[in-house]
Coordinates of C-alpha atoms in Angstrom, one line a residue:
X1 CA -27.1 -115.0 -114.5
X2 CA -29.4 -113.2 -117.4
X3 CA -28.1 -110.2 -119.1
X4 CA -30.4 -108.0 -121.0
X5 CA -29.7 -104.8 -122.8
X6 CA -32.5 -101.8 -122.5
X7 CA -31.4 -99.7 -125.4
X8 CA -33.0 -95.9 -125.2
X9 CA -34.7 -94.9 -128.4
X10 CA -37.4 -92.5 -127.6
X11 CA -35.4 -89.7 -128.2
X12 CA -37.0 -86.5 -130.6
X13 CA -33.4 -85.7 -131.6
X14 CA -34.7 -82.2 -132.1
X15 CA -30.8 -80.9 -132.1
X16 CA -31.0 -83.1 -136.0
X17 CA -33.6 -81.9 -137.4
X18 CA -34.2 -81.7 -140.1
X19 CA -33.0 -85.0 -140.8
X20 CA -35.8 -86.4 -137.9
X21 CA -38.6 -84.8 -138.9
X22 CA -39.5 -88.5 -141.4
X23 CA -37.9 -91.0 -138.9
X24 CA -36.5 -91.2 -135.3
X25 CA -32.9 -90.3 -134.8
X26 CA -31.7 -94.1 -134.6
X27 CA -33.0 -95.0 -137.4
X28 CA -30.3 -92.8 -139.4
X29 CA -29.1 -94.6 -142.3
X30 CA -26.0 -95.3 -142.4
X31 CA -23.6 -96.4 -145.1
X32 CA -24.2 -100.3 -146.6
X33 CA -28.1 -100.4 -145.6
X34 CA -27.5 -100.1 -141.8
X35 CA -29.0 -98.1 -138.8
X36 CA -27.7 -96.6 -136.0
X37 CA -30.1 -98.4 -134.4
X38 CA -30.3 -101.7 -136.9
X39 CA -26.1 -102.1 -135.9
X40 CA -26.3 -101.6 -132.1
X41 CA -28.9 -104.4 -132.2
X42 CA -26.7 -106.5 -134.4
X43 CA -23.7 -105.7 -132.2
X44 CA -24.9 -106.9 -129.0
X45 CA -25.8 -110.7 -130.1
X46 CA -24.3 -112.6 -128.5
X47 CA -23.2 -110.7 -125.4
X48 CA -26.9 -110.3 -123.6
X49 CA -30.1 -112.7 -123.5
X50 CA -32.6 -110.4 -124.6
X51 CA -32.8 -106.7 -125.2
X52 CA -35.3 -104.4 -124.7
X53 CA -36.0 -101.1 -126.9
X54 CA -37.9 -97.9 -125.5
X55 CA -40.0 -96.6 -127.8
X56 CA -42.1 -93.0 -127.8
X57 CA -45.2 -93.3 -129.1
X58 CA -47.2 -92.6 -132.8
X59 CA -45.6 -92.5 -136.1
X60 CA -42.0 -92.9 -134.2
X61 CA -42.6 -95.6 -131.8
X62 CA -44.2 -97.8 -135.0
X63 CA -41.3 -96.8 -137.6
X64 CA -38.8 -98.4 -135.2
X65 CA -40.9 -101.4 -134.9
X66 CA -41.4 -102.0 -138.6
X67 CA -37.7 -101.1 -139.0
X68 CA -36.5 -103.9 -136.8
X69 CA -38.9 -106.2 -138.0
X70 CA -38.0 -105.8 -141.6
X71 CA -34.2 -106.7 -140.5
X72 CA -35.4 -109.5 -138.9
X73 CA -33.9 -108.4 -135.5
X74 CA -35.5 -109.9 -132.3
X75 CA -36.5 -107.2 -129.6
X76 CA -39.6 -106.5 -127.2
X77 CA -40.5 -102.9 -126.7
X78 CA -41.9 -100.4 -124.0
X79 CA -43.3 -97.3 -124.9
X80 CA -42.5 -93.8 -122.8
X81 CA -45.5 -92.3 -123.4
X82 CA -44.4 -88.7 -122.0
X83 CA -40.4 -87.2 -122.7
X84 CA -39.3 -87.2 -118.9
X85 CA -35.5 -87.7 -119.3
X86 CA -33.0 -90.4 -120.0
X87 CA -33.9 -91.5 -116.3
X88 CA -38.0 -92.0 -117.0
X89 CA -36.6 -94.0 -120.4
X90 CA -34.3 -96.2 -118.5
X91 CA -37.4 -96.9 -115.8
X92 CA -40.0 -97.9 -118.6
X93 CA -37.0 -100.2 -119.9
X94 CA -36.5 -102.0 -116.9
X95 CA -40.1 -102.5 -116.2
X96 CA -40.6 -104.2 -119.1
X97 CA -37.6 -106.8 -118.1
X98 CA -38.6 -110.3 -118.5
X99 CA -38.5 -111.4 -113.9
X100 CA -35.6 -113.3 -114.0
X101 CA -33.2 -110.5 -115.5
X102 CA -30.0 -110.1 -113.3
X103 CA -28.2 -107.7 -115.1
X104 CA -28.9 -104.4 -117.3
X105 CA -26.5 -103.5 -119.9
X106 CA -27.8 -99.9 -121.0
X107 CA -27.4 -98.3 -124.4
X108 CA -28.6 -95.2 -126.3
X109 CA -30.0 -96.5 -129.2
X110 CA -28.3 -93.4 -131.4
X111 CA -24.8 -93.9 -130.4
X112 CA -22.0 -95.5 -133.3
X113 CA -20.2 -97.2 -131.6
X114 CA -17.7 -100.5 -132.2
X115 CA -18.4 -104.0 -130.8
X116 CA -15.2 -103.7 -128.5
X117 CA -16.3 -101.2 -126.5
X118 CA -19.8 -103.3 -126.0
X119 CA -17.9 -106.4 -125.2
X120 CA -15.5 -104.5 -122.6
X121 CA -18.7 -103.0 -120.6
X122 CA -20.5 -106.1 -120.9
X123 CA -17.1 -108.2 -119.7
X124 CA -16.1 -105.9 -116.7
X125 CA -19.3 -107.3 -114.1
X126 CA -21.6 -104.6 -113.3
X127 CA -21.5 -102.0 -112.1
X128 CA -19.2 -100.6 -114.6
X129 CA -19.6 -97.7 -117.1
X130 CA -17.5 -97.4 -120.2
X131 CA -15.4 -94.1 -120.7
X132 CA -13.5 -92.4 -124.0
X133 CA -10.7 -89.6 -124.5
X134 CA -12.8 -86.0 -126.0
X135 CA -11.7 -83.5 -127.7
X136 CA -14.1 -81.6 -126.7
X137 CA -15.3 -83.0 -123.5
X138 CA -17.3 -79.7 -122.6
X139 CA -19.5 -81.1 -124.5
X140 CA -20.9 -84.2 -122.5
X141 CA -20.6 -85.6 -119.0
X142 CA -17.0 -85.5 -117.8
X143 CA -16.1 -88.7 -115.6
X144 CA -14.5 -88.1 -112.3
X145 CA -12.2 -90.7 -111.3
X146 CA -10.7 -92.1 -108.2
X147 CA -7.3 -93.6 -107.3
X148 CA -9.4 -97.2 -107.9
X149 CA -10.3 -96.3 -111.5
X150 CA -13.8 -96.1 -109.8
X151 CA -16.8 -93.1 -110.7
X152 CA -16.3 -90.9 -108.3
X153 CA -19.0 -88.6 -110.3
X154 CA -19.9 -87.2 -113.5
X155 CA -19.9 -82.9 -114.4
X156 CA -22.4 -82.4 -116.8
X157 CA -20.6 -79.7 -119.8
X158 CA -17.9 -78.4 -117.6
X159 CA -16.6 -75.7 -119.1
X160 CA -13.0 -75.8 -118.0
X161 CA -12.7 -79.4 -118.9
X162 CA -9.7 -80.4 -121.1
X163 CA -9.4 -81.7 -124.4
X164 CA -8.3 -85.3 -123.9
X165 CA -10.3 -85.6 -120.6
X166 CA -12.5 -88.8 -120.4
X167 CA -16.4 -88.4 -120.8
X168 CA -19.4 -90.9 -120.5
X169 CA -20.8 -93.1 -123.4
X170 CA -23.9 -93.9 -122.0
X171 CA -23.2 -97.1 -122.4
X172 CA -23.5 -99.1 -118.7
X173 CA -23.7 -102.2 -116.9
X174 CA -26.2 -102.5 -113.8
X175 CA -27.5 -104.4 -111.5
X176 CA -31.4 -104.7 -112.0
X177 CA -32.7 -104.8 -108.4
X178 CA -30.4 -101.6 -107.5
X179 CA -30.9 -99.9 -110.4
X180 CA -34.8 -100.6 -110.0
X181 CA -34.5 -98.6 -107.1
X182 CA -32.3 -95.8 -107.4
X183 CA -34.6 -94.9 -111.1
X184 CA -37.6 -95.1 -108.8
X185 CA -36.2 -92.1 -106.3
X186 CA -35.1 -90.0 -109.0
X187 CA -36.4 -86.3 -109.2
X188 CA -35.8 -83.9 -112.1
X189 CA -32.4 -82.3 -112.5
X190 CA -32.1 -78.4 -112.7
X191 CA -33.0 -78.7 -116.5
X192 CA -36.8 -80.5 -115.4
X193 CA -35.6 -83.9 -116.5
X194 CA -35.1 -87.4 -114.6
X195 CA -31.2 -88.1 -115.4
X196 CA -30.4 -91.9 -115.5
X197 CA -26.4 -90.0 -114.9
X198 CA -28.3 -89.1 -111.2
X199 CA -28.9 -92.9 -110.6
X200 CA -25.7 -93.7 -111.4
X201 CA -24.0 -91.0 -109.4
X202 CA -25.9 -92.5 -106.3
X203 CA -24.8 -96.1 -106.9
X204 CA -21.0 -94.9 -107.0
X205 CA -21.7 -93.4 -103.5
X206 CA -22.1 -96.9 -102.3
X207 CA -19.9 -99.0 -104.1
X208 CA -17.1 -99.2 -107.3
X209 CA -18.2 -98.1 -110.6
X210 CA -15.2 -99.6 -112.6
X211 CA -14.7 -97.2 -115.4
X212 CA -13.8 -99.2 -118.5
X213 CA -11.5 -97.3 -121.4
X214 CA -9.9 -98.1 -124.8
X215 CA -9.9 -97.1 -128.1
X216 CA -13.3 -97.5 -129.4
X217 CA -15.2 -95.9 -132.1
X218 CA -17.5 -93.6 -130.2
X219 CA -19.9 -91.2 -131.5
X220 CA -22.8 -89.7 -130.1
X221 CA -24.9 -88.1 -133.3
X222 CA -26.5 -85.8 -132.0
X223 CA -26.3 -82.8 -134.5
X224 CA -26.5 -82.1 -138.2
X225 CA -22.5 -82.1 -139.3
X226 CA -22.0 -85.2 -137.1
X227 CA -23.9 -87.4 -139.6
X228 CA -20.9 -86.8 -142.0
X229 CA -18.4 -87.5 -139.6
X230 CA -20.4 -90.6 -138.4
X231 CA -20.5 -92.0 -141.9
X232 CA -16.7 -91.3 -142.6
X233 CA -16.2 -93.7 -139.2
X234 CA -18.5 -96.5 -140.7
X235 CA -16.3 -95.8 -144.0
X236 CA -12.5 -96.2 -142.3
X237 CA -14.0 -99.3 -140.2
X238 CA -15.4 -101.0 -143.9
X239 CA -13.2 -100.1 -145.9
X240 CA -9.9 -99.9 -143.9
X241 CA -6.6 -99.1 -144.9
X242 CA -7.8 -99.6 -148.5
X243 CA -6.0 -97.6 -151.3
X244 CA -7.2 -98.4 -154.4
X245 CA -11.4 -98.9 -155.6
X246 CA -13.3 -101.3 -155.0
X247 CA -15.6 -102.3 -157.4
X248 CA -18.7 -104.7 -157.0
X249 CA -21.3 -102.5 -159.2
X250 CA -20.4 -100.8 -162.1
X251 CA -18.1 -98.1 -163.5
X252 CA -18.6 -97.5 -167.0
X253 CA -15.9 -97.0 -169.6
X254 CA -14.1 -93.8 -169.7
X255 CA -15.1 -93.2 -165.8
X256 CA -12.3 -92.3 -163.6
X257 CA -12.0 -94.1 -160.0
X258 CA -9.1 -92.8 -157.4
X259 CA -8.1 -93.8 -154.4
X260 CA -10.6 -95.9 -152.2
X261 CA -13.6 -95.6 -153.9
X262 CA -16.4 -98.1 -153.0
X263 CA -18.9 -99.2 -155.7
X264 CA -21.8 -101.1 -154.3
X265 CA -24.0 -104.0 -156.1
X266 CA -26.2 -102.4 -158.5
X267 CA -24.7 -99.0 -158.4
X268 CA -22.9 -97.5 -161.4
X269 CA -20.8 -94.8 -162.2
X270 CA -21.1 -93.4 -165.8
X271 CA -18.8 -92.7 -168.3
X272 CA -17.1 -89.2 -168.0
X273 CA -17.3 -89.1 -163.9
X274 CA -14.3 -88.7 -162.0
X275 CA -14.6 -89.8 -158.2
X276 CA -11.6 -89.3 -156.3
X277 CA -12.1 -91.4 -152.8
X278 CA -12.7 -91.9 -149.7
X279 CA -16.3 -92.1 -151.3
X280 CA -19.2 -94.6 -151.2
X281 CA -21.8 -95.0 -154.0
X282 CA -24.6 -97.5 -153.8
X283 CA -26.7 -94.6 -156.5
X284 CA -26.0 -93.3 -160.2
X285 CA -23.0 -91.1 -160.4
X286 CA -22.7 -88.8 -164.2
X287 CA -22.1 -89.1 -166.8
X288 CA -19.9 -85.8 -166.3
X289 CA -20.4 -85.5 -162.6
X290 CA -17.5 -85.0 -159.9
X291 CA -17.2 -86.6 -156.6
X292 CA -14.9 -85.3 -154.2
X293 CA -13.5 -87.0 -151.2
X294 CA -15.9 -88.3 -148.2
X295 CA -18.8 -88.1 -150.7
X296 CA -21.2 -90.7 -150.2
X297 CA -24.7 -91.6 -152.6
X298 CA -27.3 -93.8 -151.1
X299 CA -29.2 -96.3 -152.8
X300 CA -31.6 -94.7 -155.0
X301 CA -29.8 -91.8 -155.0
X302 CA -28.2 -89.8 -158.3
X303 CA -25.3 -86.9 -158.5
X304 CA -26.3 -86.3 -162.3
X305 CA -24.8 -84.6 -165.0
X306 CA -22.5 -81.4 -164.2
X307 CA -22.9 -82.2 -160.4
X308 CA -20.1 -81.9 -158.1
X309 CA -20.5 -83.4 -154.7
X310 CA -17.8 -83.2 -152.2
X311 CA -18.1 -84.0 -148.2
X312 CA -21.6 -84.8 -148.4
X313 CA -24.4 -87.1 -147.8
X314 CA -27.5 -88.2 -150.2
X315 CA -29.4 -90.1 -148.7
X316 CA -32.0 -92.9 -150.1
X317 CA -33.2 -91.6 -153.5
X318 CA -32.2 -87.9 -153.1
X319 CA -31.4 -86.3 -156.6
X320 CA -29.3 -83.6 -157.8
X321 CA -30.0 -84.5 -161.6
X322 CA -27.6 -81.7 -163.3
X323 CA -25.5 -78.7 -162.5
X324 CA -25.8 -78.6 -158.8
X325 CA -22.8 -78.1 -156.4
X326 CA -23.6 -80.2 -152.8
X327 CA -20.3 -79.7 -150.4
X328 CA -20.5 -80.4 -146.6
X329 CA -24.3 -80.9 -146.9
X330 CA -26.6 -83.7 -145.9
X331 CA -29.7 -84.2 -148.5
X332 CA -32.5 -86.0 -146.9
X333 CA -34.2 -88.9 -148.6
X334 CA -36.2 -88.5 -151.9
X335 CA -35.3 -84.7 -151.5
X336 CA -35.1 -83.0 -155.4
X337 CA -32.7 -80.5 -156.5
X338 CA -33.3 -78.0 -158.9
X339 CA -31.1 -77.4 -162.0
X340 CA -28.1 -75.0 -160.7
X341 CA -29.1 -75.4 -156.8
X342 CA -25.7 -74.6 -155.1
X343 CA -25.0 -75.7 -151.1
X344 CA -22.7 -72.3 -150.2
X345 CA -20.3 -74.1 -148.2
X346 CA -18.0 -71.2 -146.8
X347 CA -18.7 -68.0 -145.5
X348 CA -18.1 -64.5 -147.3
X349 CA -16.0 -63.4 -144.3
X350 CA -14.0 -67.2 -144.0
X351 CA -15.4 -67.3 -140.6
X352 CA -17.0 -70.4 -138.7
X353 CA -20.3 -71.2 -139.4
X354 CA -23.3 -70.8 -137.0
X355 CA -26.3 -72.6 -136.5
X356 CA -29.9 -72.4 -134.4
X357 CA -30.1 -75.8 -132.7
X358 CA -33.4 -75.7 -130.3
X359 CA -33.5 -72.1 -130.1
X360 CA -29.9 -71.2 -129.6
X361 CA -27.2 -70.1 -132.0
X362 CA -24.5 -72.7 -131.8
X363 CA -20.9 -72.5 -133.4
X364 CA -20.2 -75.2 -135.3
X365 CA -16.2 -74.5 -135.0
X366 CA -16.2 -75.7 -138.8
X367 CA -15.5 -73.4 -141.6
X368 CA -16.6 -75.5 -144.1
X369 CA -20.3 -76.6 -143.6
X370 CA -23.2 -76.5 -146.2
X371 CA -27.0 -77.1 -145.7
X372 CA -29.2 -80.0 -144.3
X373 CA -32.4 -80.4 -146.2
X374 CA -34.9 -82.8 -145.2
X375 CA -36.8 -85.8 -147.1
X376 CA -38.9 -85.0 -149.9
X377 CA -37.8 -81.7 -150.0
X378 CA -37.3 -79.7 -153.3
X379 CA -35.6 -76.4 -154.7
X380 CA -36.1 -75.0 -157.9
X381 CA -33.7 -74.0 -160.2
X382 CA -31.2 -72.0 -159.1
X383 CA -31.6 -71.8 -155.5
X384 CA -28.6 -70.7 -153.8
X385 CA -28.7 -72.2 -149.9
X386 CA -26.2 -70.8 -147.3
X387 CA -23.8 -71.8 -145.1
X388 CA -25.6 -73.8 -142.2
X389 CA -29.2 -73.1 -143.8
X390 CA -31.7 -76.2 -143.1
X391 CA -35.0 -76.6 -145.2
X392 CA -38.0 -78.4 -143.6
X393 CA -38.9 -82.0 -144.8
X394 CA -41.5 -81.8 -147.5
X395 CA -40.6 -77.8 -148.5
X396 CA -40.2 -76.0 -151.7
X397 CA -37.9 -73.8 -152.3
X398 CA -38.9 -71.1 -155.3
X399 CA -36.7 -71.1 -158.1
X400 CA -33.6 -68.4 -157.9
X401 CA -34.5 -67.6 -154.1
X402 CA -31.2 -67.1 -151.5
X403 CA -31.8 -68.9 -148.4
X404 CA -30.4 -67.3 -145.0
X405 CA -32.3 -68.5 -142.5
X406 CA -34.3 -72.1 -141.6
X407 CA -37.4 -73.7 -143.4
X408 CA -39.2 -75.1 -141.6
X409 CA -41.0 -78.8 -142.4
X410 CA -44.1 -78.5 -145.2
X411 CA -43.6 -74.9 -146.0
X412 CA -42.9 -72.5 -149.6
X413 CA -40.3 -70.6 -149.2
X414 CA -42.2 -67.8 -152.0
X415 CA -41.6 -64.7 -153.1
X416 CA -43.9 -61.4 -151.9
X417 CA -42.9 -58.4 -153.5
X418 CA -39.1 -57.8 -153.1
X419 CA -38.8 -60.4 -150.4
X420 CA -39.4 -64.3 -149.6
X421 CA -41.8 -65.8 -146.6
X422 CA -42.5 -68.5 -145.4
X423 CA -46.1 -70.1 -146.4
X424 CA -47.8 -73.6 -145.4
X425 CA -47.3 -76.2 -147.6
X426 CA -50.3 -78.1 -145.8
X427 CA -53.2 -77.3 -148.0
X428 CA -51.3 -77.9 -151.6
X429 CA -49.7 -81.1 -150.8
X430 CA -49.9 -84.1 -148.0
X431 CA -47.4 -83.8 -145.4
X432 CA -47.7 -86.4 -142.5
X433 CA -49.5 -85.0 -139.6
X434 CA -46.5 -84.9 -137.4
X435 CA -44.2 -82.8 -138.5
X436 CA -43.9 -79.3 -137.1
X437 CA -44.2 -76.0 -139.0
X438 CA -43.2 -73.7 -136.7
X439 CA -39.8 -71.6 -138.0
X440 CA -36.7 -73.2 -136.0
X441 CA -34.7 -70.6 -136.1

């Protein structure tokens, strides 16, 4: 019997930007030179044949390619040319399955998620879906359950749900001649989209769903602050109980390492830096800088002198040369700070912070949470960025400017008079054509 996985990665991830505006949501980086993408693909050799990636199309569709290609993982591709749904996705997969294909072990490509959980779905015989405690479980699709431990259906965001009730991974094992069939009569959901959740609802009207649990590592990133929390995941599961550094770069003398503190080949810490773990650095750290817990430097990247990081993220060659504070913050690759640039990190009235995620003012829940600035992205000297603030991919930031509201991609954030706008960055310096300019919030 032949086993292939169709893993979804055609998403826009809009909910992310602006960390998506240079490259499609599964191709976050994650900690040790890893995608979310690159890992899932790793993950399933050995329990499928042959696996399948959905693709959009453009500058997306080809960075996932190249990606793959330069990590010398196998996969073929289909392209969803238009965004119909996770149910239109899981239809160009399956199309693209090579005749002979029994089974369909389906995957979003820009979930974290452990091996175990893979090799329990993948073990179970299909149909079977996989299912984890939430916290918050208003937050995605609630599995019903029968006296079998079969799906008796899924609530999309129920309100009243419990924390601790069991919600979908998207991660499922079909049969590929039923689930052919039940994608093909799809129609759109109340939100205009074909739902692959719909399919699946109508296959457990006709027979047993199992519904697989366990303690996995699950995590769907799907918004700004869960980048940090995904990268402290990939951090416990390296590093495990760990207590002490571990150093395979270097940490010069008179540098100060505690706790777990991981320094990667060709990374240094200079003298006069005090890093107090969990942190990760495969960049420069100091001289004189401060890392605080769950801080984490990319390769390339530099927390220079004066700099104190803490709960943060730089990715691939971001810089914050000198006297910069970065907490709860993601910096997107190549991104400059200015001299004094400070991440505010907490509200002036200690309430939880808010954000505009596709048009709609969200609470985080978190009264910690800095700013998410996108690749190649730069601020001038003492730029002061509020709590929950994002700046565009490519934007400047004018130097001594407060930022309250969202950048958005290849724009100046200048000064007119006694206030700041918002001016295109297009005719002053290339931005790639794709990116949107339009103010997100």
């Amino acid at each position: 019997m032949a086993r292939y996985a169709v893993v979804l990665a055609a998403g826009r991830g809009e909910r992310l930007w602006p960390l998506t505006s240079t490259r499609p949501k599964p191709l976050l980086p994650l900690p040790g030179g890893e995608t979310l993408l690159s890992r899932l693909l790793r993950q399933l050799q050995g329990l499928v044949d042959g696996v399948v990636v959905v693709v959009a199309g453009g500058w997306a569709g080809e960075a996932v390619r190249r990606h793959l290609e330069e990590k010398g993982l196998a996969a073929s591709y289909a392209v969803q040319r238009e965004q119909r749904g996770t149910g239109d996705a899981a239809m160009v997969g399956v199309e693209a399955l090579p005749r002979g294909v029994d089974e369909v072990l389906l995957v979003n490509g820009d979930l974290l998620v452990s091996r175990g959980l893979l090799e329990a779905v993948a073990g179970a015989g299909a149909p079977a879906l996989a299912a984890v405690p939430s916290e918050r479980p208003w937050e995605y699709g609630v599995v019903d359950i029968d006296e079998r431990g079969c799906l008796r259906g899924i609530r999309e965001k129920p309100a009243d749900a419990r924390p601790g009730s069991l919600v979908s991974t998207g991660v499922m094992l079909l049969p590929r001649g039923r689930l052919e069939e039940l994608l093909r009569g799809l129609k759109p959901s109340p939100r205009g989209e074909l739902e692959v959740t719909d399919a699946l609802t109508a296959l457990a009207a006709e027979e047993c769903v199992r519904i697989v649990t366990g303690d996995w590592l699950w995590m769907d990133v799907g918004r700004p602050w869960e980048a940090i929390e995904a990268y402290k995941a990939v951090f416990r599961e390296r590093m495990g109980p760990r207590r002490e550094p571990l150093v395979e770069g270097e940490a010069e003398p008179g540098a100060v390492l505690r706790g777990p503190v991981y320094v990667a080949p060709g990374a240094v810490v200079r003298s006069g830096t005090v890093v107090e773990g969990p942190a990760w650095i495969e960049g420069e750290a100091g001289p004189l800088a401060r890392l605080r817990p769950w801080s984490f430097l990319l390769r390339g990247s530099r927390a220079g002198a004066h700099t104190e990081v803490k709960a943060s993220i730089l990715m691939e060659g971001a810089k914050a040369p000198h006297l910069s504070y970065v907490g709860d913050s993601v910096v997107g690759e190549h991104a400059n700070l200015g001299a004094g640039t400070v991440t505010a990190n907490l509200r002036f009235d200690h309430s939880t912070v808010k954000m505009t995620l596709k048009g709609r003012r969200v609470d985080t829940g978190r009264r910690k949470l800095g700013a998410f600035i996108g690749g190649y992205a730069q601020t001038g000297v003492n730029v002061s960025l509020l709590p929950g603030v994002r700046v565009g991919a490519y934007s400047w930031i004018y130097p001594g400017a407060v930022v309250s509201r969202d950048v958005p991609d290849c724009s100046f954030l200048a000064p007119r008079g006694q206030e700041y706008v918002v001016e295109d960055l297009a005719g002053r310096i290339e931005c790639p054509r794709h990116l949107d300019r339009r103010v997100k919030s």
